[in-house]
Amino acid sequence: MIQLTKSLPAPISPNDPKCKATIEKIENNFKDPSKGISPNHVDSSYFESSVYGPKVVRKRLREDQHERCAYCEISLLERDMHVDHFRPKTRYYKLAFVWENFIGTCSNCNRKKNDMFPLVNDSDRGDLAKEEPLLVNPYTENPADYFEFYQERIKVKDGLSDAKRKKAEKTIECLDLNRAGLCSLRKEWYSRWQAAQELLNNPEFSVQGDEIPKKFKYLYEYLVSPFNNDNHPFHLMIQCAQKQQTQ
């Protein structure tokens, strides 16, 4: 998880005709007890993904997130992408079409988070000014303030206040950020980074100007080049590995 910036202007608005019609339908149905919905619980069937997640929204999220899942940082393929609502649309229906509430996720993170949105005090739910979420939002907070890595496993950063520690722990728990498949992918990239360091430290490896020695060219392109920009997967994990290397 890395810090992200939401691009503007927003590609969607609650005032767009289809969005507005959805909100009006929901609020009209509050008056009918037989519908079984309330302001704090609206069935997901009221929300069409084609309305809150059209191509323009999905494209912008993928661009903002460097084509990575905002939570776990795996590659965010179009066919596997979900538009997650940080505050779940079924519990915060008025935020169902608010751009700032959208997060692009992979199917695993989307399924793990589902409609979970834990708060420090559940009695504050619905009062956005008072709510203290127990999930880290990578668009409004810096995940590096909460997490660090030991090799391929994410952990709560040392030295946090009780409040930050609880938030970090709950985020890891809710999103299952140490699930087996994810750790396996991280381990591949961690091993690749280690191999890149070994190549760069090889006494026979030297760069003359911009020229890579011919016998190392393939290895350099495969091992080192992916880490030459900030768009590679598992950026925070590699940052932590680099920091640990210098200590």
PDB file of C-alpha atoms in Angstrom:
ATOM      1  CA  MET A   1       0.000   0.000   0.000  1.00  0.00           C
ATOM      2  CA  ILE A   2       1.402   3.391  -0.993  1.00  0.00           C
ATOM      3  CA  GLN A   3       0.138   6.962  -0.747  1.00  0.00           C
ATOM      4  CA  LEU A   4      -1.996   7.993  -3.711  1.00  0.00           C
ATOM      5  CA  THR A   5      -3.436  11.220  -5.106  1.00  0.00           C
ATOM      6  CA  LYS A   6      -6.950  11.441  -6.539  1.00  0.00           C
ATOM      7  CA  SER A   7      -6.979  13.240  -9.883  1.00  0.00           C
ATOM      8  CA  LEU A   8      -9.388  16.101 -10.569  1.00  0.00           C
ATOM      9  CA  PRO A   9     -11.864  17.089 -11.877  1.00  0.00           C
ATOM     10  CA  ALA A  10     -14.056  14.211 -10.767  1.00  0.00           C
ATOM     11  CA  PRO A  11     -15.327  12.017 -13.631  1.00  0.00           C
ATOM     12  CA  ILE A  12     -18.606  11.402 -11.794  1.00  0.00           C
ATOM     13  CA  SER A  13     -21.010  13.407  -9.630  1.00  0.00           C
ATOM     14  CA  PRO A  14     -24.042  12.595  -7.450  1.00  0.00           C
ATOM     15  CA  ASN A  15     -25.834  15.172  -9.586  1.00  0.00           C
ATOM     16  CA  ASP A  16     -25.377  13.182 -12.800  1.00  0.00           C
ATOM     17  CA  PRO A  17     -28.867  12.130 -13.977  1.00  0.00           C
ATOM     18  CA  LYS A  18     -28.478   8.362 -13.412  1.00  0.00           C
ATOM     19  CA  CYS A  19     -26.785   8.875 -10.053  1.00  0.00           C
ATOM     20  CA  LYS A  20     -29.423  11.331  -8.938  1.00  0.00           C
ATOM     21  CA  ALA A  21     -32.211   8.985 -10.032  1.00  0.00           C
ATOM     22  CA  THR A  22     -30.688   6.140  -7.974  1.00  0.00           C
ATOM     23  CA  ILE A  23     -30.518   8.285  -4.836  1.00  0.00           C
ATOM     24  CA  GLU A  24     -34.102   9.482  -5.330  1.00  0.00           C
ATOM     25  CA  LYS A  25     -35.341   5.901  -5.779  1.00  0.00           C
ATOM     26  CA  ILE A  26     -33.613   4.815  -2.571  1.00  0.00           C
ATOM     27  CA  GLU A  27     -34.985   7.728  -0.547  1.00  0.00           C
ATOM     28  CA  ASN A  28     -38.498   7.186  -1.886  1.00  0.00           C
ATOM     29  CA  ASN A  29     -38.304   3.529  -0.832  1.00  0.00           C
ATOM     30  CA  PHE A  30     -37.394   4.493   2.743  1.00  0.00           C
ATOM     31  CA  LYS A  31     -41.063   5.416   3.107  1.00  0.00           C
ATOM     32  CA  ASP A  32     -42.166   1.854   2.251  1.00  0.00           C
ATOM     33  CA  PRO A  33     -41.446  -0.598   5.117  1.00  0.00           C
ATOM     34  CA  SER A  34     -41.940  -3.543   2.757  1.00  0.00           C
ATOM     35  CA  LYS A  35     -38.736  -2.591   0.924  1.00  0.00           C
ATOM     36  CA  GLY A  36     -36.699  -3.464   4.002  1.00  0.00           C
ATOM     37  CA  ILE A  37     -34.119  -0.710   3.631  1.00  0.00           C
ATOM     38  CA  SER A  38     -33.003   2.147   5.867  1.00  0.00           C
ATOM     39  CA  PRO A  39     -30.465   4.982   5.582  1.00  0.00           C
ATOM     40  CA  ASN A  40     -27.914   2.704   7.280  1.00  0.00           C
ATOM     41  CA  HIS A  41     -28.618  -0.368   5.192  1.00  0.00           C
ATOM     42  CA  VAL A  42     -29.438  -0.220   1.490  1.00  0.00           C
ATOM     43  CA  ASP A  43     -29.354  -3.433  -0.513  1.00  0.00           C
ATOM     44  CA  SER A  44     -26.523  -3.520  -3.046  1.00  0.00           C
ATOM     45  CA  SER A  45     -29.015  -4.327  -5.823  1.00  0.00           C
ATOM     46  CA  TYR A  46     -29.962  -0.627  -5.888  1.00  0.00           C
ATOM     47  CA  PHE A  47     -26.512   0.269  -7.198  1.00  0.00           C
ATOM     48  CA  GLU A  48     -25.536  -0.593 -10.761  1.00  0.00           C
ATOM     49  CA  SER A  49     -21.802  -0.872 -11.412  1.00  0.00           C
ATOM     50  CA  SER A  50     -22.363   0.673 -14.848  1.00  0.00           C
ATOM     51  CA  VAL A  51     -23.559   3.833 -13.053  1.00  0.00           C
ATOM     52  CA  TYR A  52     -20.918   4.204 -10.307  1.00  0.00           C
ATOM     53  CA  GLY A  53     -18.127   2.435 -12.181  1.00  0.00           C
ATOM     54  CA  PRO A  54     -18.282   3.333 -15.887  1.00  0.00           C
ATOM     55  CA  LYS A  55     -15.169   3.056 -18.062  1.00  0.00           C
ATOM     56  CA  VAL A  56     -14.090   6.653 -17.420  1.00  0.00           C
ATOM     57  CA  VAL A  57     -14.081   6.076 -13.641  1.00  0.00           C
ATOM     58  CA  ARG A  58     -12.208   2.785 -13.902  1.00  0.00           C
ATOM     59  CA  LYS A  59      -9.657   4.285 -16.296  1.00  0.00           C
ATOM     60  CA  ARG A  60      -8.963   7.237 -13.998  1.00  0.00           C
ATOM     61  CA  LEU A  61      -8.567   5.031 -10.939  1.00  0.00           C
ATOM     62  CA  ARG A  62      -6.124   2.762 -12.734  1.00  0.00           C
ATOM     63  CA  GLU A  63      -4.113   5.792 -13.858  1.00  0.00           C
ATOM     64  CA  ASP A  64      -4.135   7.351 -10.377  1.00  0.00           C
ATOM     65  CA  GLN A  65      -2.976   4.051  -8.877  1.00  0.00           C
ATOM     66  CA  HIS A  66      -0.276   3.258 -11.455  1.00  0.00           C
ATOM     67  CA  GLU A  67      -2.398   0.255 -12.485  1.00  0.00           C
ATOM     68  CA  ARG A  68      -2.039  -1.289  -9.023  1.00  0.00           C
ATOM     69  CA  CYS A  69      -4.609  -2.306  -6.425  1.00  0.00           C
ATOM     70  CA  ALA A  70      -4.723   0.552  -3.923  1.00  0.00           C
ATOM     71  CA  TYR A  71      -4.670  -1.851  -0.984  1.00  0.00           C
ATOM     72  CA  CYS A  72      -2.307  -4.707  -1.873  1.00  0.00           C
ATOM     73  CA  GLU A  73      -0.389  -3.263  -4.882  1.00  0.00           C
ATOM     74  CA  ILE A  74      -0.798  -6.223  -7.242  1.00  0.00           C
ATOM     75  CA  SER A  75      -1.306  -5.451 -10.950  1.00  0.00           C
ATOM     76  CA  LEU A  76      -4.797  -4.104 -11.517  1.00  0.00           C
ATOM     77  CA  LEU A  77      -6.015  -5.728 -14.713  1.00  0.00           C
ATOM     78  CA  GLU A  78      -9.171  -4.264 -16.256  1.00  0.00           C
ATOM     79  CA  ARG A  79     -10.990  -7.602 -16.118  1.00  0.00           C
ATOM     80  CA  ASP A  80     -10.132  -8.059 -12.435  1.00  0.00           C
ATOM     81  CA  MET A  81     -10.748  -4.494 -11.281  1.00  0.00           C
ATOM     82  CA  HIS A  82     -13.442  -3.434  -8.844  1.00  0.00           C
ATOM     83  CA  VAL A  83     -14.546   0.056  -7.834  1.00  0.00           C
ATOM     84  CA  ASP A  84     -14.559  -0.132  -4.058  1.00  0.00           C
ATOM     85  CA  HIS A  85     -16.341   2.402  -1.894  1.00  0.00           C
ATOM     86  CA  PHE A  86     -14.100   3.268   1.056  1.00  0.00           C
ATOM     87  CA  ARG A  87     -17.253   3.993   3.029  1.00  0.00           C
ATOM     88  CA  PRO A  88     -19.522   1.165   1.786  1.00  0.00           C
ATOM     89  CA  LYS A  89     -22.327   2.277  -0.499  1.00  0.00           C
ATOM     90  CA  THR A  90     -24.803   0.027   1.317  1.00  0.00           C
ATOM     91  CA  ARG A  91     -24.176   1.897   4.600  1.00  0.00           C
ATOM     92  CA  TYR A  92     -23.450   5.368   3.165  1.00  0.00           C
ATOM     93  CA  TYR A  93     -25.747   5.560   0.146  1.00  0.00           C
ATOM     94  CA  LYS A  94     -25.194   9.296  -0.311  1.00  0.00           C
ATOM     95  CA  LEU A  95     -21.494   8.599  -0.963  1.00  0.00           C
ATOM     96  CA  ALA A  96     -22.169   5.945  -3.599  1.00  0.00           C
ATOM     97  CA  PHE A  97     -21.338   8.368  -6.418  1.00  0.00           C
ATOM     98  CA  VAL A  98     -18.773  10.592  -4.712  1.00  0.00           C
ATOM     99  CA  TRP A  99     -15.404  10.405  -6.480  1.00  0.00           C
ATOM    100  CA  GLU A 100     -13.418  10.909  -3.271  1.00  0.00           C
ATOM    101  CA  ASN A 101     -14.993   7.716  -1.873  1.00  0.00           C
ATOM    102  CA  PHE A 102     -13.819   5.519  -4.743  1.00  0.00           C
ATOM    103  CA  ILE A 103     -10.827   3.179  -4.575  1.00  0.00           C
ATOM    104  CA  GLY A 104      -9.693   0.792  -7.309  1.00  0.00           C
ATOM    105  CA  THR A 105      -9.110  -2.710  -5.974  1.00  0.00           C
ATOM    106  CA  CYS A 106      -8.391  -6.248  -7.080  1.00  0.00           C
ATOM    107  CA  SER A 107     -11.108  -8.869  -6.651  1.00  0.00           C
ATOM    108  CA  ASN A 108      -9.463 -10.373  -3.553  1.00  0.00           C
ATOM    109  CA  CYS A 109      -9.227  -7.093  -1.624  1.00  0.00           C
ATOM    110  CA  ASN A 110     -12.722  -6.124  -2.719  1.00  0.00           C
ATOM    111  CA  ARG A 111     -14.113  -9.439  -1.495  1.00  0.00           C
ATOM    112  CA  LYS A 112     -12.177  -9.314   1.793  1.00  0.00           C
ATOM    113  CA  LYS A 113     -13.262  -5.759   2.628  1.00  0.00           C
ATOM    114  CA  ASN A 114     -16.833  -6.263   1.406  1.00  0.00           C
ATOM    115  CA  ASP A 115     -19.074  -3.921   3.468  1.00  0.00           C
ATOM    116  CA  MET A 116     -16.725  -3.702   6.432  1.00  0.00           C
ATOM    117  CA  PHE A 117     -16.012  -0.249   7.752  1.00  0.00           C
ATOM    118  CA  PRO A 118     -14.952  -0.456  11.407  1.00  0.00           C
ATOM    119  CA  LEU A 119     -14.901   2.685  13.517  1.00  0.00           C
ATOM    120  CA  VAL A 120     -13.287   3.565  16.835  1.00  0.00           C
ATOM    121  CA  ASN A 121     -16.785   4.371  18.142  1.00  0.00           C
ATOM    122  CA  ASP A 122     -19.619   2.765  16.221  1.00  0.00           C
ATOM    123  CA  SER A 123     -22.033   5.219  17.851  1.00  0.00           C
ATOM    124  CA  ASP A 124     -20.474   7.927  15.634  1.00  0.00           C
ATOM    125  CA  ARG A 125     -21.459   6.123  12.420  1.00  0.00           C
ATOM    126  CA  GLY A 126     -23.139   8.464   9.968  1.00  0.00           C
ATOM    127  CA  ASP A 127     -21.617  11.612  11.443  1.00  0.00           C
ATOM    128  CA  LEU A 128     -18.682  12.037   9.071  1.00  0.00           C
ATOM    129  CA  ALA A 129     -17.212  14.836  11.173  1.00  0.00           C
ATOM    130  CA  LYS A 130     -16.963  12.532  14.202  1.00  0.00           C
ATOM    131  CA  GLU A 131     -16.207   9.184  12.577  1.00  0.00           C
ATOM    132  CA  GLU A 132     -12.728   7.762  13.171  1.00  0.00           C
ATOM    133  CA  PRO A 133     -12.246   4.936  10.650  1.00  0.00           C
ATOM    134  CA  LEU A 134     -10.127   1.940  11.600  1.00  0.00           C
ATOM    135  CA  LEU A 135      -9.077   1.438   7.977  1.00  0.00           C
ATOM    136  CA  VAL A 136      -6.174   3.277   6.353  1.00  0.00           C
ATOM    137  CA  ASN A 137      -7.212   5.202   3.234  1.00  0.00           C
ATOM    138  CA  PRO A 138      -4.192   5.436   0.897  1.00  0.00           C
ATOM    139  CA  TYR A 139      -5.720   8.498  -0.777  1.00  0.00           C
ATOM    140  CA  THR A 140      -5.899  10.566   2.399  1.00  0.00           C
ATOM    141  CA  GLU A 141      -3.121   9.059   4.543  1.00  0.00           C
ATOM    142  CA  ASN A 142       0.419   7.838   4.030  1.00  0.00           C
ATOM    143  CA  PRO A 143       0.491   4.049   4.542  1.00  0.00           C
ATOM    144  CA  ALA A 144       4.216   4.320   5.345  1.00  0.00           C
ATOM    145  CA  ASP A 145       3.144   5.981   8.608  1.00  0.00           C
ATOM    146  CA  TYR A 146       1.370   2.754   9.612  1.00  0.00           C
ATOM    147  CA  PHE A 147       3.108  -0.199   7.987  1.00  0.00           C
ATOM    148  CA  GLU A 148       6.503  -1.701   7.336  1.00  0.00           C
ATOM    149  CA  PHE A 149       7.709  -5.003   5.914  1.00  0.00           C
ATOM    150  CA  TYR A 150       9.868  -7.837   7.074  1.00  0.00           C
ATOM    151  CA  GLN A 151      10.785  -9.470   3.784  1.00  0.00           C
ATOM    152  CA  GLU A 152       7.445 -10.313   2.119  1.00  0.00           C
ATOM    153  CA  ARG A 153       5.175  -9.871   5.150  1.00  0.00           C
ATOM    154  CA  ILE A 154       3.502  -6.596   6.052  1.00  0.00           C
ATOM    155  CA  LYS A 155       3.476  -5.655   9.734  1.00  0.00           C
ATOM    156  CA  VAL A 156       2.464  -2.809  12.000  1.00  0.00           C
ATOM    157  CA  LYS A 157       5.189  -0.176  12.097  1.00  0.00           C
ATOM    158  CA  ASP A 158       7.169  -0.043  15.313  1.00  0.00           C
ATOM    159  CA  GLY A 159       6.661   2.872  17.701  1.00  0.00           C
ATOM    160  CA  LEU A 160       3.089   3.805  16.786  1.00  0.00           C
ATOM    161  CA  SER A 161       0.596   5.356  19.164  1.00  0.00           C
ATOM    162  CA  ASP A 162      -2.156   3.032  20.391  1.00  0.00           C
ATOM    163  CA  ALA A 163      -4.661   4.657  18.011  1.00  0.00           C
ATOM    164  CA  LYS A 164      -2.447   4.235  14.946  1.00  0.00           C
ATOM    165  CA  ARG A 165      -1.464   0.696  15.948  1.00  0.00           C
ATOM    166  CA  LYS A 166      -5.113  -0.376  16.211  1.00  0.00           C
ATOM    167  CA  LYS A 167      -5.870   1.183  12.840  1.00  0.00           C
ATOM    168  CA  ALA A 168      -2.920  -0.585  11.200  1.00  0.00           C
ATOM    169  CA  GLU A 169      -3.839  -3.925  12.790  1.00  0.00           C
ATOM    170  CA  LYS A 170      -7.477  -3.674  11.714  1.00  0.00           C
ATOM    171  CA  THR A 171      -6.500  -2.739   8.152  1.00  0.00           C
ATOM    172  CA  ILE A 172      -4.218  -5.779   7.837  1.00  0.00           C
ATOM    173  CA  GLU A 173      -6.952  -7.973   9.327  1.00  0.00           C
ATOM    174  CA  CYS A 174      -9.879  -6.690   7.243  1.00  0.00           C
ATOM    175  CA  LEU A 175      -8.006  -6.832   3.945  1.00  0.00           C
ATOM    176  CA  ASP A 176      -6.077 -10.002   4.841  1.00  0.00           C
ATOM    177  CA  LEU A 177      -2.876  -8.351   3.641  1.00  0.00           C
ATOM    178  CA  ASN A 178      -0.740 -11.353   4.542  1.00  0.00           C
ATOM    179  CA  ARG A 179      -2.844 -13.887   2.639  1.00  0.00           C
ATOM    180  CA  ALA A 180      -0.818 -16.749   1.180  1.00  0.00           C
ATOM    181  CA  GLY A 181      -1.152 -15.882  -2.514  1.00  0.00           C
ATOM    182  CA  LEU A 182      -0.240 -12.258  -1.948  1.00  0.00           C
ATOM    183  CA  CYS A 183       2.803 -13.135   0.165  1.00  0.00           C
ATOM    184  CA  SER A 184       3.920 -15.527  -2.566  1.00  0.00           C
ATOM    185  CA  LEU A 185       3.818 -12.729  -5.158  1.00  0.00           C
ATOM    186  CA  ARG A 186       5.652 -10.373  -2.820  1.00  0.00           C
ATOM    187  CA  LYS A 187       8.310 -13.017  -2.184  1.00  0.00           C
ATOM    188  CA  GLU A 188       8.959 -13.287  -5.942  1.00  0.00           C
ATOM    189  CA  TRP A 189       9.545  -9.531  -6.176  1.00  0.00           C
ATOM    190  CA  TYR A 190      11.597  -9.461  -2.982  1.00  0.00           C
ATOM    191  CA  SER A 191      13.853 -12.222  -4.346  1.00  0.00           C
ATOM    192  CA  ARG A 192      14.097 -10.339  -7.625  1.00  0.00           C
ATOM    193  CA  TRP A 193      15.184  -7.195  -5.802  1.00  0.00           C
ATOM    194  CA  GLN A 194      17.811  -9.171  -3.865  1.00  0.00           C
ATOM    195  CA  ALA A 195      19.156 -10.600  -7.110  1.00  0.00           C
ATOM    196  CA  ALA A 196      19.282  -7.074  -8.555  1.00  0.00           C
ATOM    197  CA  GLN A 197      21.407  -5.925  -5.621  1.00  0.00           C
ATOM    198  CA  GLU A 198      23.766  -8.854  -6.108  1.00  0.00           C
ATOM    199  CA  LEU A 199      24.176  -7.921  -9.773  1.00  0.00           C
ATOM    200  CA  LEU A 200      24.859  -4.256  -8.992  1.00  0.00           C
ATOM    201  CA  ASN A 201      27.439  -5.274  -6.386  1.00  0.00           C
ATOM    202  CA  ASN A 202      29.167  -7.741  -8.690  1.00  0.00           C
ATOM    203  CA  PRO A 203      32.804  -6.566  -9.118  1.00  0.00           C
ATOM    204  CA  GLU A 204      32.601  -7.466 -12.812  1.00  0.00           C
ATOM    205  CA  PHE A 205      29.560  -5.241 -13.331  1.00  0.00           C
ATOM    206  CA  SER A 206      30.357  -1.657 -14.306  1.00  0.00           C
ATOM    207  CA  VAL A 207      28.501   0.874 -16.384  1.00  0.00           C
ATOM    208  CA  GLN A 208      30.464   2.959 -18.836  1.00  0.00           C
ATOM    209  CA  GLY A 209      28.352   6.053 -19.425  1.00  0.00           C
ATOM    210  CA  ASP A 210      24.902   4.645 -20.255  1.00  0.00           C
ATOM    211  CA  GLU A 211      26.284   1.401 -21.617  1.00  0.00           C
ATOM    212  CA  ILE A 212      25.502  -1.839 -19.808  1.00  0.00           C
ATOM    213  CA  PRO A 213      28.167  -4.549 -20.246  1.00  0.00           C
ATOM    214  CA  LYS A 214      26.919  -6.904 -22.941  1.00  0.00           C
ATOM    215  CA  LYS A 215      27.106 -10.061 -20.829  1.00  0.00           C
ATOM    216  CA  PHE A 216      25.001  -8.404 -18.116  1.00  0.00           C
ATOM    217  CA  LYS A 217      22.503  -6.650 -20.372  1.00  0.00           C
ATOM    218  CA  TYR A 218      19.719  -9.257 -20.168  1.00  0.00           C
ATOM    219  CA  LEU A 219      20.079  -9.639 -16.403  1.00  0.00           C
ATOM    220  CA  TYR A 220      20.073  -5.859 -15.956  1.00  0.00           C
ATOM    221  CA  GLU A 221      16.883  -5.450 -17.990  1.00  0.00           C
ATOM    222  CA  TYR A 222      15.168  -8.276 -16.114  1.00  0.00           C
ATOM    223  CA  LEU A 223      16.392  -7.627 -12.586  1.00  0.00           C
ATOM    224  CA  VAL A 224      17.272  -3.944 -12.248  1.00  0.00           C
ATOM    225  CA  SER A 225      15.184  -2.002 -14.775  1.00  0.00           C
ATOM    226  CA  PRO A 226      11.802  -2.729 -13.114  1.00  0.00           C
ATOM    227  CA  PHE A 227      13.029  -0.944  -9.968  1.00  0.00           C
ATOM    228  CA  ASN A 228      14.256   2.165 -11.796  1.00  0.00           C
ATOM    229  CA  ASN A 229      10.878   3.905 -11.445  1.00  0.00           C
ATOM    230  CA  ASP A 230       8.267   4.157  -8.713  1.00  0.00           C
ATOM    231  CA  ASN A 231       5.596   2.204 -10.591  1.00  0.00           C
ATOM    232  CA  HIS A 232       6.837  -1.283  -9.764  1.00  0.00           C
ATOM    233  CA  PRO A 233       4.692  -3.575  -7.575  1.00  0.00           C
ATOM    234  CA  PHE A 234       5.064  -3.655  -3.797  1.00  0.00           C
ATOM    235  CA  HIS A 235       6.757  -0.284  -3.623  1.00  0.00           C
ATOM    236  CA  LEU A 236       6.571   0.034   0.168  1.00  0.00           C
ATOM    237  CA  MET A 237       8.082  -3.433   0.626  1.00  0.00           C
ATOM    238  CA  ILE A 238      11.067  -2.495  -1.553  1.00  0.00           C
ATOM    239  CA  GLN A 239      11.440   0.851   0.250  1.00  0.00           C
ATOM    240  CA  CYS A 240      11.641  -1.024   3.548  1.00  0.00           C
ATOM    241  CA  ALA A 241      14.168  -3.494   2.116  1.00  0.00           C
ATOM    242  CA  GLN A 242      16.343  -0.621   0.894  1.00  0.00           C
ATOM    243  CA  LYS A 243      16.176   1.050   4.293  1.00  0.00           C
ATOM    244  CA  GLN A 244      17.064  -2.193   6.084  1.00  0.00           C
ATOM    245  CA  GLN A 245      19.984  -2.694   3.696  1.00  0.00           C
ATOM    246  CA  THR A 246      21.609   0.565   4.779  1.00  0.00           C
ATOM    247  CA  GLN A 247      21.152   0.031   8.515  1.00  0.00           C
TER     248      GLN A 247
END
